[in-house]
Amino acid sequence: MTLSVLLAGGGTAGHVSPLLAIADDIRFQEPDADIVVLGTQEGLETRLVPAAGYDLETIAKVPMPRRPNADALRFPGRFRGAVSQVVQLLRERSVDVVLGVGGYVSTPAYLAARRTGTPIVVHEANARPGLANRVGALLTRSDLVGYAFAGTPLKGRHVGMPMRARIEAVDYDEEEQRRAARRALELDEELPTLVVTGGSLGAQSLNDALAAAAQSIGEAGVQVLHITGAGKGEALREAVADQPHYHVRDYVDGMENAYLAADLLVCRAGAGTVAEVSVMWVPAVFVPLAIGNGEQRLNAAAHVDAGAALLIDDADFTGDLVRETVLPLVTDDERLTAMREAARRESFPGTAARTMTHMVYDAAGIEHPGREYGPQQWTKHERFYRTGGE
């Protein structure tokens, strides 16, 4: 029996990336599986999903109104319409399982699945669940709910974050991998290396703080790879124009190389970033985004509590803090080693995409294909044990 699955979620990379990681694992296990992604016309999924080779179906974005107004009056009818669209899609594609990762389209998908009797699987990326996944978790069995971070207040299992296999495969302990990453990024192989990133959209406050500390960075003998986000690096480029070891990039393809290159990473605390750092054991300074409902601080909490990272409030991340805290840390081998060992002991779950695929087949009542993962899909742990540590 061929699996047919609808994957619901989108809007941001935080939803689309784990969704595509799960889709890729399902496709690896069953190349003929019928996979369709449900999103909206406004999200990143309109570009990323077709580029990854998957069918995309869209419905209207129907956010829940926060105040009584004309939108609130139109909401019930629009929401019912969205649910009905998904019901029709489930029937047309003979969908066996709906898997949701959160976002605007997941709630209509869950309710449509409930109406048609289609099993539901849920993955929650953030430590503080959104409304959609709280609804989804209520509509399915606890063994079909997975979440990225321990302590997430949902029934279910701590499975980690579905991510690109390449992130789980690289080994931060392998010195030659780290040297190769620095060469690929045109960095010096020997200098202590600070990597700064604000994610796909950049982080202006991080850019400003590093610019304010530019002179001290040059004097510290540290090289910097600073990923600013598109169109956000001009002022920083001017501030560091006389520093040959300060490298400003709008973006980097293949963030595993940036992680491998870093002796210390300064970054936001989005769910995907925290999970990738935790899996790779990269010492980090998290500067949570100061807006939203505080989920970034919660995402980072366990990793920080384990001693594997520091957490600095955005308002406190200034040029002075870079000089007094970040620069001494990036050259402190003893503290960095202790942070790496703390991350190792934390044992953040890997291979979450594989776990979620098992949940999908279990929900569908279809036997998991059990296709063996070859060397290209091995994690660093699998490679170590399968090759005898060579």
CSV table of C-alpha atoms in Angstrom, one decimal:
chain,number,residue,atom,x,y,z
A,1,MET,CA,0.0,0.0,0.0
A,2,THR,CA,1.4,3.4,-1.0
A,3,LEU,CA,1.4,6.1,1.6
A,4,SER,CA,-0.4,9.3,1.0
A,5,VAL,CA,0.4,12.1,3.4
A,6,LEU,CA,-0.5,15.8,3.7
A,7,LEU,CA,2.1,18.0,5.5
A,8,ALA,CA,0.6,21.2,6.9
A,9,GLY,CA,2.6,24.2,7.9
A,10,GLY,CA,4.5,27.2,6.5
A,11,GLY,CA,5.0,30.9,6.7
A,12,THR,CA,8.5,30.9,8.2
A,13,ALA,CA,11.6,28.9,7.8
A,14,GLY,CA,11.0,27.6,11.3
A,15,HIS,CA,7.9,25.8,10.0
A,16,VAL,CA,9.0,25.0,6.5
A,17,SER,CA,12.5,23.5,7.2
A,18,PRO,CA,11.4,20.8,9.6
A,19,LEU,CA,8.4,20.0,7.4
A,20,LEU,CA,10.7,19.5,4.4
A,21,ALA,CA,13.1,17.4,6.5
A,22,ILE,CA,10.2,15.0,7.3
A,23,ALA,CA,9.1,15.0,3.7
A,24,ASP,CA,12.6,14.1,2.5
A,25,ASP,CA,12.8,11.2,5.0
A,26,ILE,CA,9.4,9.9,3.9
A,27,ARG,CA,10.5,10.1,0.3
A,28,PHE,CA,13.7,8.3,1.1
A,29,GLN,CA,11.8,5.5,2.8
A,30,GLU,CA,9.1,5.3,0.1
A,31,PRO,CA,10.1,7.0,-3.2
A,32,ASP,CA,6.5,6.5,-4.6
A,33,ALA,CA,4.8,8.0,-1.5
A,34,ASP,CA,2.2,10.7,-2.4
A,35,ILE,CA,3.3,13.8,-0.5
A,36,VAL,CA,1.4,17.1,-0.7
A,37,VAL,CA,2.3,20.2,1.4
A,38,LEU,CA,-0.5,22.6,2.5
A,39,GLY,CA,0.5,26.3,2.9
A,40,THR,CA,-0.5,29.8,2.0
A,41,GLN,CA,0.4,32.1,-0.9
A,42,GLU,CA,2.2,34.5,1.5
A,43,GLY,CA,4.8,32.2,3.1
A,44,LEU,CA,8.2,30.9,2.3
A,45,GLU,CA,6.7,27.6,1.3
A,46,THR,CA,5.6,29.1,-2.1
A,47,ARG,CA,9.3,29.1,-3.0
A,48,LEU,CA,10.9,26.4,-0.9
A,49,VAL,CA,8.4,23.6,-1.3
A,50,PRO,CA,8.3,23.5,-5.2
A,51,ALA,CA,12.1,23.9,-5.2
A,52,ALA,CA,12.4,20.8,-3.0
A,53,GLY,CA,10.2,18.8,-5.5
A,54,TYR,CA,7.0,18.6,-3.6
A,55,ASP,CA,3.4,19.5,-4.6
A,56,LEU,CA,2.1,22.6,-2.8
A,57,GLU,CA,-1.6,23.3,-2.3
A,58,THR,CA,-2.6,26.6,-0.7
A,59,ILE,CA,-5.5,27.9,1.2
A,60,ALA,CA,-6.3,31.4,2.5
A,61,LYS,CA,-4.4,32.7,5.5
A,62,VAL,CA,-7.1,33.0,8.2
A,63,PRO,CA,-5.6,34.4,11.4
A,64,MET,CA,-7.7,34.5,14.5
A,65,PRO,CA,-8.8,38.1,15.1
A,66,ARG,CA,-7.4,39.7,18.3
A,67,ARG,CA,-10.1,42.3,18.7
A,68,PRO,CA,-13.8,42.8,17.7
A,69,ASN,CA,-13.9,44.3,14.2
A,70,ALA,CA,-15.0,43.6,10.7
A,71,ASP,CA,-12.4,40.8,10.4
A,72,ALA,CA,-13.8,39.2,13.5
A,73,LEU,CA,-17.3,39.1,11.9
A,74,ARG,CA,-15.9,37.5,8.7
A,75,PHE,CA,-13.7,35.0,10.5
A,76,PRO,CA,-16.1,32.2,11.2
A,77,GLY,CA,-17.2,32.0,7.5
A,78,ARG,CA,-13.7,32.3,6.2
A,79,PHE,CA,-12.4,29.7,8.6
A,80,ARG,CA,-15.1,27.2,7.7
A,81,GLY,CA,-14.3,27.7,4.1
A,82,ALA,CA,-10.6,26.9,4.7
A,83,VAL,CA,-11.6,23.7,6.6
A,84,SER,CA,-13.9,22.7,3.7
A,85,GLN,CA,-11.1,23.2,1.2
A,86,VAL,CA,-8.8,20.9,3.2
A,87,VAL,CA,-11.6,18.3,3.5
A,88,GLN,CA,-11.9,18.3,-0.3
A,89,LEU,CA,-8.2,18.0,-0.7
A,90,LEU,CA,-8.0,15.0,1.7
A,91,ARG,CA,-10.7,13.2,-0.2
A,92,GLU,CA,-9.3,14.0,-3.6
A,93,ARG,CA,-5.8,12.8,-2.7
A,94,SER,CA,-7.0,9.9,-0.5
A,95,VAL,CA,-4.7,11.1,2.3
A,96,ASP,CA,-3.8,8.5,4.9
A,97,VAL,CA,-2.3,10.9,7.4
A,98,VAL,CA,-2.2,14.6,8.1
A,99,LEU,CA,1.1,15.8,9.8
A,100,GLY,CA,1.1,19.4,11.1
A,101,VAL,CA,4.1,21.5,12.2
A,102,GLY,CA,2.1,24.6,13.2
A,103,GLY,CA,1.2,27.9,11.6
A,104,TYR,CA,-2.0,29.3,10.1
A,105,VAL,CA,-2.8,26.3,7.9
A,106,SER,CA,-2.4,23.6,10.5
A,107,THR,CA,-5.6,24.3,12.5
A,108,PRO,CA,-7.8,24.0,9.4
A,109,ALA,CA,-5.9,20.8,8.5
A,110,TYR,CA,-6.4,19.3,11.9
A,111,LEU,CA,-10.1,20.0,11.9
A,112,ALA,CA,-10.5,18.7,8.4
A,113,ALA,CA,-8.7,15.5,9.4
A,114,ARG,CA,-11.0,15.2,12.4
A,115,ARG,CA,-14.0,15.6,10.1
A,116,THR,CA,-12.8,12.9,7.6
A,117,GLY,CA,-11.4,10.5,10.2
A,118,THR,CA,-7.9,11.0,9.0
A,119,PRO,CA,-5.2,10.3,11.6
A,120,ILE,CA,-3.2,13.3,12.8
A,121,VAL,CA,0.5,13.5,13.6
A,122,VAL,CA,1.9,16.7,15.2
A,123,HIS,CA,5.4,18.2,15.5
A,124,GLU,CA,6.0,21.2,17.7
A,125,ALA,CA,9.2,23.1,17.1
A,126,ASN,CA,9.0,25.7,19.9
A,127,ALA,CA,9.2,25.3,23.6
A,128,ARG,CA,6.0,27.3,23.9
A,129,PRO,CA,3.5,25.6,21.6
A,130,GLY,CA,1.3,27.7,19.3
A,131,LEU,CA,-2.5,27.5,19.3
A,132,ALA,CA,-2.6,25.3,16.2
A,133,ASN,CA,-0.5,22.5,17.7
A,134,ARG,CA,-2.3,22.7,21.0
A,135,VAL,CA,-5.4,22.0,19.1
A,136,GLY,CA,-3.8,19.2,17.0
A,137,ALA,CA,-2.4,17.5,20.1
A,138,LEU,CA,-5.9,17.4,21.6
A,139,LEU,CA,-7.2,15.6,18.5
A,140,THR,CA,-4.7,12.8,18.4
A,141,ARG,CA,-2.9,10.1,20.4
A,142,SER,CA,0.0,11.2,22.6
A,143,ASP,CA,2.3,8.8,20.9
A,144,LEU,CA,1.7,10.7,17.6
A,145,VAL,CA,2.9,14.0,19.1
A,146,GLY,CA,6.6,15.0,18.9
A,147,TYR,CA,8.3,18.1,20.2
A,148,ALA,CA,11.7,19.6,19.8
A,149,PHE,CA,12.5,20.7,23.4
A,150,ALA,CA,12.2,18.9,26.7
A,151,GLY,CA,9.6,20.5,28.9
A,152,THR,CA,7.3,21.6,26.1
A,153,PRO,CA,3.8,21.5,27.7
A,154,LEU,CA,2.2,19.1,25.3
A,155,LYS,CA,1.4,15.4,25.7
A,156,GLY,CA,3.8,13.5,23.5
A,157,ARG,CA,7.5,12.7,23.1
A,158,HIS,CA,10.7,14.7,23.1
A,159,VAL,CA,12.0,13.8,19.6
A,160,GLY,CA,14.2,16.8,18.8
A,161,MET,CA,14.0,18.9,15.6
A,162,PRO,CA,13.7,17.5,12.1
A,163,MET,CA,16.6,19.0,10.2
A,164,ARG,CA,18.8,18.5,7.1
A,165,ALA,CA,20.8,15.3,7.3
A,166,ARG,CA,24.0,17.2,6.6
A,167,ILE,CA,23.7,19.0,10.0
A,168,GLU,CA,23.5,15.7,11.9
A,169,ALA,CA,26.3,14.1,9.8
A,170,VAL,CA,29.1,16.6,10.3
A,171,ASP,CA,31.3,16.2,13.4
A,172,TYR,CA,32.5,19.2,15.3
A,173,ASP,CA,35.1,17.0,17.0
A,174,GLU,CA,36.8,16.3,13.7
A,175,GLU,CA,39.6,18.9,13.3
A,176,GLU,CA,39.9,18.3,9.5
A,177,GLN,CA,36.2,18.9,9.0
A,178,ARG,CA,36.6,22.2,10.8
A,179,ARG,CA,39.6,23.2,8.8
A,180,ALA,CA,37.8,22.3,5.6
A,181,ALA,CA,34.8,24.4,6.6
A,182,ARG,CA,37.1,27.4,7.2
A,183,ARG,CA,38.7,26.9,3.8
A,184,ALA,CA,35.4,26.7,2.1
A,185,LEU,CA,34.4,30.0,3.8
A,186,GLU,CA,37.7,31.6,2.9
A,187,LEU,CA,38.7,32.0,6.5
A,188,ASP,CA,42.1,31.6,8.2
A,189,GLU,CA,42.4,28.0,9.4
A,190,GLU,CA,44.3,28.9,12.6
A,191,LEU,CA,42.8,32.1,14.1
A,192,PRO,CA,40.2,31.9,16.9
A,193,THR,CA,36.9,32.3,15.0
A,194,LEU,CA,33.7,34.1,16.1
A,195,VAL,CA,30.6,33.5,13.9
A,196,VAL,CA,27.7,35.9,14.2
A,197,THR,CA,24.3,35.3,12.6
A,198,GLY,CA,20.8,36.7,13.0
A,199,GLY,CA,19.2,34.0,11.0
A,200,SER,CA,17.7,34.3,7.5
A,201,LEU,CA,16.4,37.8,8.1
A,202,GLY,CA,19.4,39.1,10.0
A,203,ALA,CA,19.5,40.9,13.4
A,204,GLN,CA,20.2,44.6,13.3
A,205,SER,CA,20.9,44.8,17.0
A,206,LEU,CA,23.7,42.2,16.7
A,207,ASN,CA,25.1,44.0,13.7
A,208,ASP,CA,25.2,47.3,15.6
A,209,ALA,CA,26.9,45.8,18.7
A,210,LEU,CA,29.6,44.1,16.6
A,211,ALA,CA,30.2,47.4,14.7
A,212,ALA,CA,30.6,49.3,18.0
A,213,ALA,CA,33.2,46.8,19.1
A,214,ALA,CA,35.0,46.6,15.8
A,215,GLN,CA,38.3,48.2,16.9
A,216,SER,CA,38.5,45.9,19.9
A,217,ILE,CA,37.9,42.8,17.8
A,218,GLY,CA,40.7,43.7,15.5
A,219,GLU,CA,43.1,44.1,18.4
A,220,ALA,CA,42.0,40.8,19.9
A,221,GLY,CA,43.5,38.6,17.1
A,222,VAL,CA,40.1,37.1,16.4
A,223,GLN,CA,38.6,36.5,13.0
A,224,VAL,CA,34.9,37.1,12.5
A,225,LEU,CA,32.4,35.6,10.0
A,226,HIS,CA,29.4,37.9,10.3
A,227,ILE,CA,26.2,36.8,8.4
A,228,THR,CA,24.2,40.0,8.4
A,229,GLY,CA,21.1,39.2,6.4
A,230,ALA,CA,20.3,40.6,3.0
A,231,GLY,CA,20.8,44.4,2.7
A,232,LYS,CA,21.8,44.8,6.4
A,233,GLY,CA,25.6,44.8,6.3
A,234,GLU,CA,26.6,48.1,4.7
A,235,ALA,CA,27.2,50.1,7.9
A,236,LEU,CA,29.1,47.1,9.4
A,237,ARG,CA,31.3,46.8,6.2
A,238,GLU,CA,32.2,50.4,6.6
A,239,ALA,CA,33.1,50.0,10.3
A,240,VAL,CA,35.4,47.0,9.6
A,241,ALA,CA,36.8,48.1,6.3
A,242,ASP,CA,40.4,48.2,7.6
A,243,GLN,CA,40.2,44.7,9.2
A,244,PRO,CA,41.3,41.9,6.9
A,245,HIS,CA,40.0,39.2,9.3
A,246,TYR,CA,36.4,40.5,9.6
A,247,HIS,CA,34.3,38.8,6.9
A,248,VAL,CA,30.8,40.2,6.3
A,249,ARG,CA,28.4,38.1,4.3
A,250,ASP,CA,24.7,38.6,3.5
A,251,TYR,CA,24.1,34.9,3.8
A,252,VAL,CA,25.9,31.5,3.7
A,253,ASP,CA,24.7,28.5,1.9
A,254,GLY,CA,25.1,25.4,4.0
A,255,MET,CA,25.1,26.6,7.6
A,256,GLU,CA,26.9,23.5,8.7
A,257,ASN,CA,30.2,25.0,7.5
A,258,ALA,CA,29.5,28.2,9.5
A,259,TYR,CA,28.9,26.0,12.6
A,260,LEU,CA,32.0,23.9,12.0
A,261,ALA,CA,34.1,27.0,11.5
A,262,ALA,CA,33.0,28.7,14.8
A,263,ASP,CA,34.9,28.5,18.0
A,264,LEU,CA,32.0,30.5,19.4
A,265,LEU,CA,28.6,31.3,17.8
A,266,VAL,CA,26.6,34.4,18.5
A,267,CYS,CA,23.0,34.0,17.3
A,268,ARG,CA,19.3,34.4,17.9
A,269,ALA,CA,17.4,31.6,19.7
A,270,GLY,CA,15.0,30.5,17.0
A,271,ALA,CA,14.0,26.8,17.4
A,272,GLY,CA,15.9,25.6,14.4
A,273,THR,CA,19.1,27.4,15.4
A,274,VAL,CA,19.0,26.2,19.0
A,275,ALA,CA,18.4,22.6,17.8
A,276,GLU,CA,21.2,22.6,15.3
A,277,VAL,CA,23.6,24.1,17.7
A,278,SER,CA,22.6,21.5,20.3
A,279,VAL,CA,23.0,18.6,18.0
A,280,MET,CA,26.4,19.8,16.7
A,281,TRP,CA,27.7,20.8,20.2
A,282,VAL,CA,28.8,24.3,19.1
A,283,PRO,CA,29.5,26.7,22.0
A,284,ALA,CA,27.0,29.6,21.7
A,285,VAL,CA,25.8,32.9,23.0
A,286,PHE,CA,22.1,33.2,22.4
A,287,VAL,CA,20.5,36.7,22.1
A,288,PRO,CA,16.8,36.0,22.0
A,289,LEU,CA,14.6,38.1,19.8
A,290,ALA,CA,13.0,40.7,22.0
A,291,ILE,CA,9.5,40.4,20.4
A,292,GLY,CA,6.9,37.7,20.4
A,293,ASN,CA,5.7,35.7,23.4
A,294,GLY,CA,9.1,34.8,24.8
A,295,GLU,CA,9.5,31.5,23.0
A,296,GLN,CA,13.1,32.1,21.9
A,297,ARG,CA,14.2,32.4,25.5
A,298,LEU,CA,12.4,29.2,26.3
A,299,ASN,CA,13.9,27.4,23.3
A,300,ALA,CA,17.4,28.1,24.6
A,301,ALA,CA,16.7,27.5,28.3
A,302,ALA,CA,17.6,23.8,28.6
A,303,HIS,CA,20.8,24.2,26.6
A,304,VAL,CA,21.8,27.3,28.7
A,305,ASP,CA,20.9,25.5,32.0
A,306,ALA,CA,23.1,22.6,30.9
A,307,GLY,CA,26.1,24.9,30.7
A,308,ALA,CA,26.5,24.6,26.9
A,309,ALA,CA,25.6,28.2,26.1
A,310,LEU,CA,25.2,31.7,27.5
A,311,LEU,CA,22.0,33.8,27.2
A,312,ILE,CA,22.1,37.6,26.9
A,313,ASP,CA,19.1,39.8,26.6
A,314,ASP,CA,18.9,41.8,23.4
A,315,ALA,CA,18.9,45.1,25.2
A,316,ASP,CA,22.1,44.1,27.0
A,317,PHE,CA,24.0,43.0,23.9
A,318,THR,CA,26.1,46.1,23.3
A,319,GLY,CA,29.6,46.8,22.0
A,320,ASP,CA,30.8,46.8,25.7
A,321,LEU,CA,29.3,43.4,26.2
A,322,VAL,CA,31.1,42.1,23.1
A,323,ARG,CA,34.4,43.5,24.4
A,324,GLU,CA,33.9,42.3,28.0
A,325,THR,CA,32.2,38.9,27.5
A,326,VAL,CA,32.3,37.6,23.9
A,327,LEU,CA,35.9,38.3,23.0
A,328,PRO,CA,37.4,36.8,26.2
A,329,LEU,CA,35.2,33.7,25.7
A,330,VAL,CA,36.1,33.1,22.0
A,331,THR,CA,39.8,32.8,23.0
A,332,ASP,CA,39.2,30.8,26.2
A,333,ASP,CA,39.9,27.2,25.2
A,334,GLU,CA,39.1,25.8,28.7
A,335,ARG,CA,35.7,27.4,28.9
A,336,LEU,CA,34.8,26.5,25.3
A,337,THR,CA,35.8,22.8,25.9
A,338,ALA,CA,33.6,22.8,29.0
A,339,MET,CA,30.7,24.1,27.0
A,340,ARG,CA,31.1,21.5,24.3
A,341,GLU,CA,31.2,18.7,26.9
A,342,ALA,CA,28.1,20.1,28.5
A,343,ALA,CA,26.3,19.9,25.1
A,344,ARG,CA,27.6,16.4,24.7
A,345,ARG,CA,26.1,15.3,28.1
A,346,GLU,CA,22.8,17.0,27.3
A,347,SER,CA,22.3,14.5,24.5
A,348,PHE,CA,19.8,16.5,22.4
A,349,PRO,CA,17.9,14.0,20.3
A,350,GLY,CA,19.0,13.5,16.7
A,351,THR,CA,17.3,11.9,13.7
A,352,ALA,CA,13.9,13.5,14.6
A,353,ALA,CA,12.8,13.4,10.9
A,354,ARG,CA,13.2,9.6,11.1
A,355,THR,CA,11.2,9.4,14.3
A,356,MET,CA,8.4,11.5,12.8
A,357,THR,CA,8.3,9.3,9.7
A,358,HIS,CA,7.8,6.3,12.0
A,359,MET,CA,4.9,8.1,13.6
A,360,VAL,CA,3.3,8.8,10.2
A,361,TYR,CA,3.4,5.1,9.2
A,362,ASP,CA,2.2,4.1,12.6
A,363,ALA,CA,-0.7,6.5,12.3
A,364,ALA,CA,-1.6,5.2,8.9
A,365,GLY,CA,-1.5,1.6,10.0
A,366,ILE,CA,1.1,0.9,7.2
A,367,GLU,CA,4.3,-1.0,7.9
A,368,HIS,CA,7.4,1.3,7.9
A,369,PRO,CA,9.5,0.4,4.8
A,370,GLY,CA,12.6,0.0,6.9
A,371,ARG,CA,14.9,1.1,4.2
A,372,GLU,CA,18.5,1.2,5.6
A,373,TYR,CA,20.3,4.6,5.7
A,374,GLY,CA,23.5,4.5,3.7
A,375,PRO,CA,26.8,6.3,4.5
A,376,GLN,CA,25.5,9.6,3.1
A,377,GLN,CA,22.7,9.6,5.6
A,378,TRP,CA,24.7,8.5,8.6
A,379,THR,CA,24.8,10.8,11.6
A,380,LYS,CA,28.2,11.4,13.2
A,381,HIS,CA,27.3,8.8,15.9
A,382,GLU,CA,26.4,6.2,13.3
A,383,ARG,CA,29.6,6.8,11.3
A,384,PHE,CA,31.6,6.4,14.5
A,385,TYR,CA,30.1,3.1,15.5
A,386,ARG,CA,29.8,1.6,12.0
A,387,THR,CA,33.4,2.4,11.1
A,388,GLY,CA,34.9,1.5,14.5
A,389,GLY,CA,35.8,5.1,15.2
A,390,GLU,CA,37.9,5.5,12.1
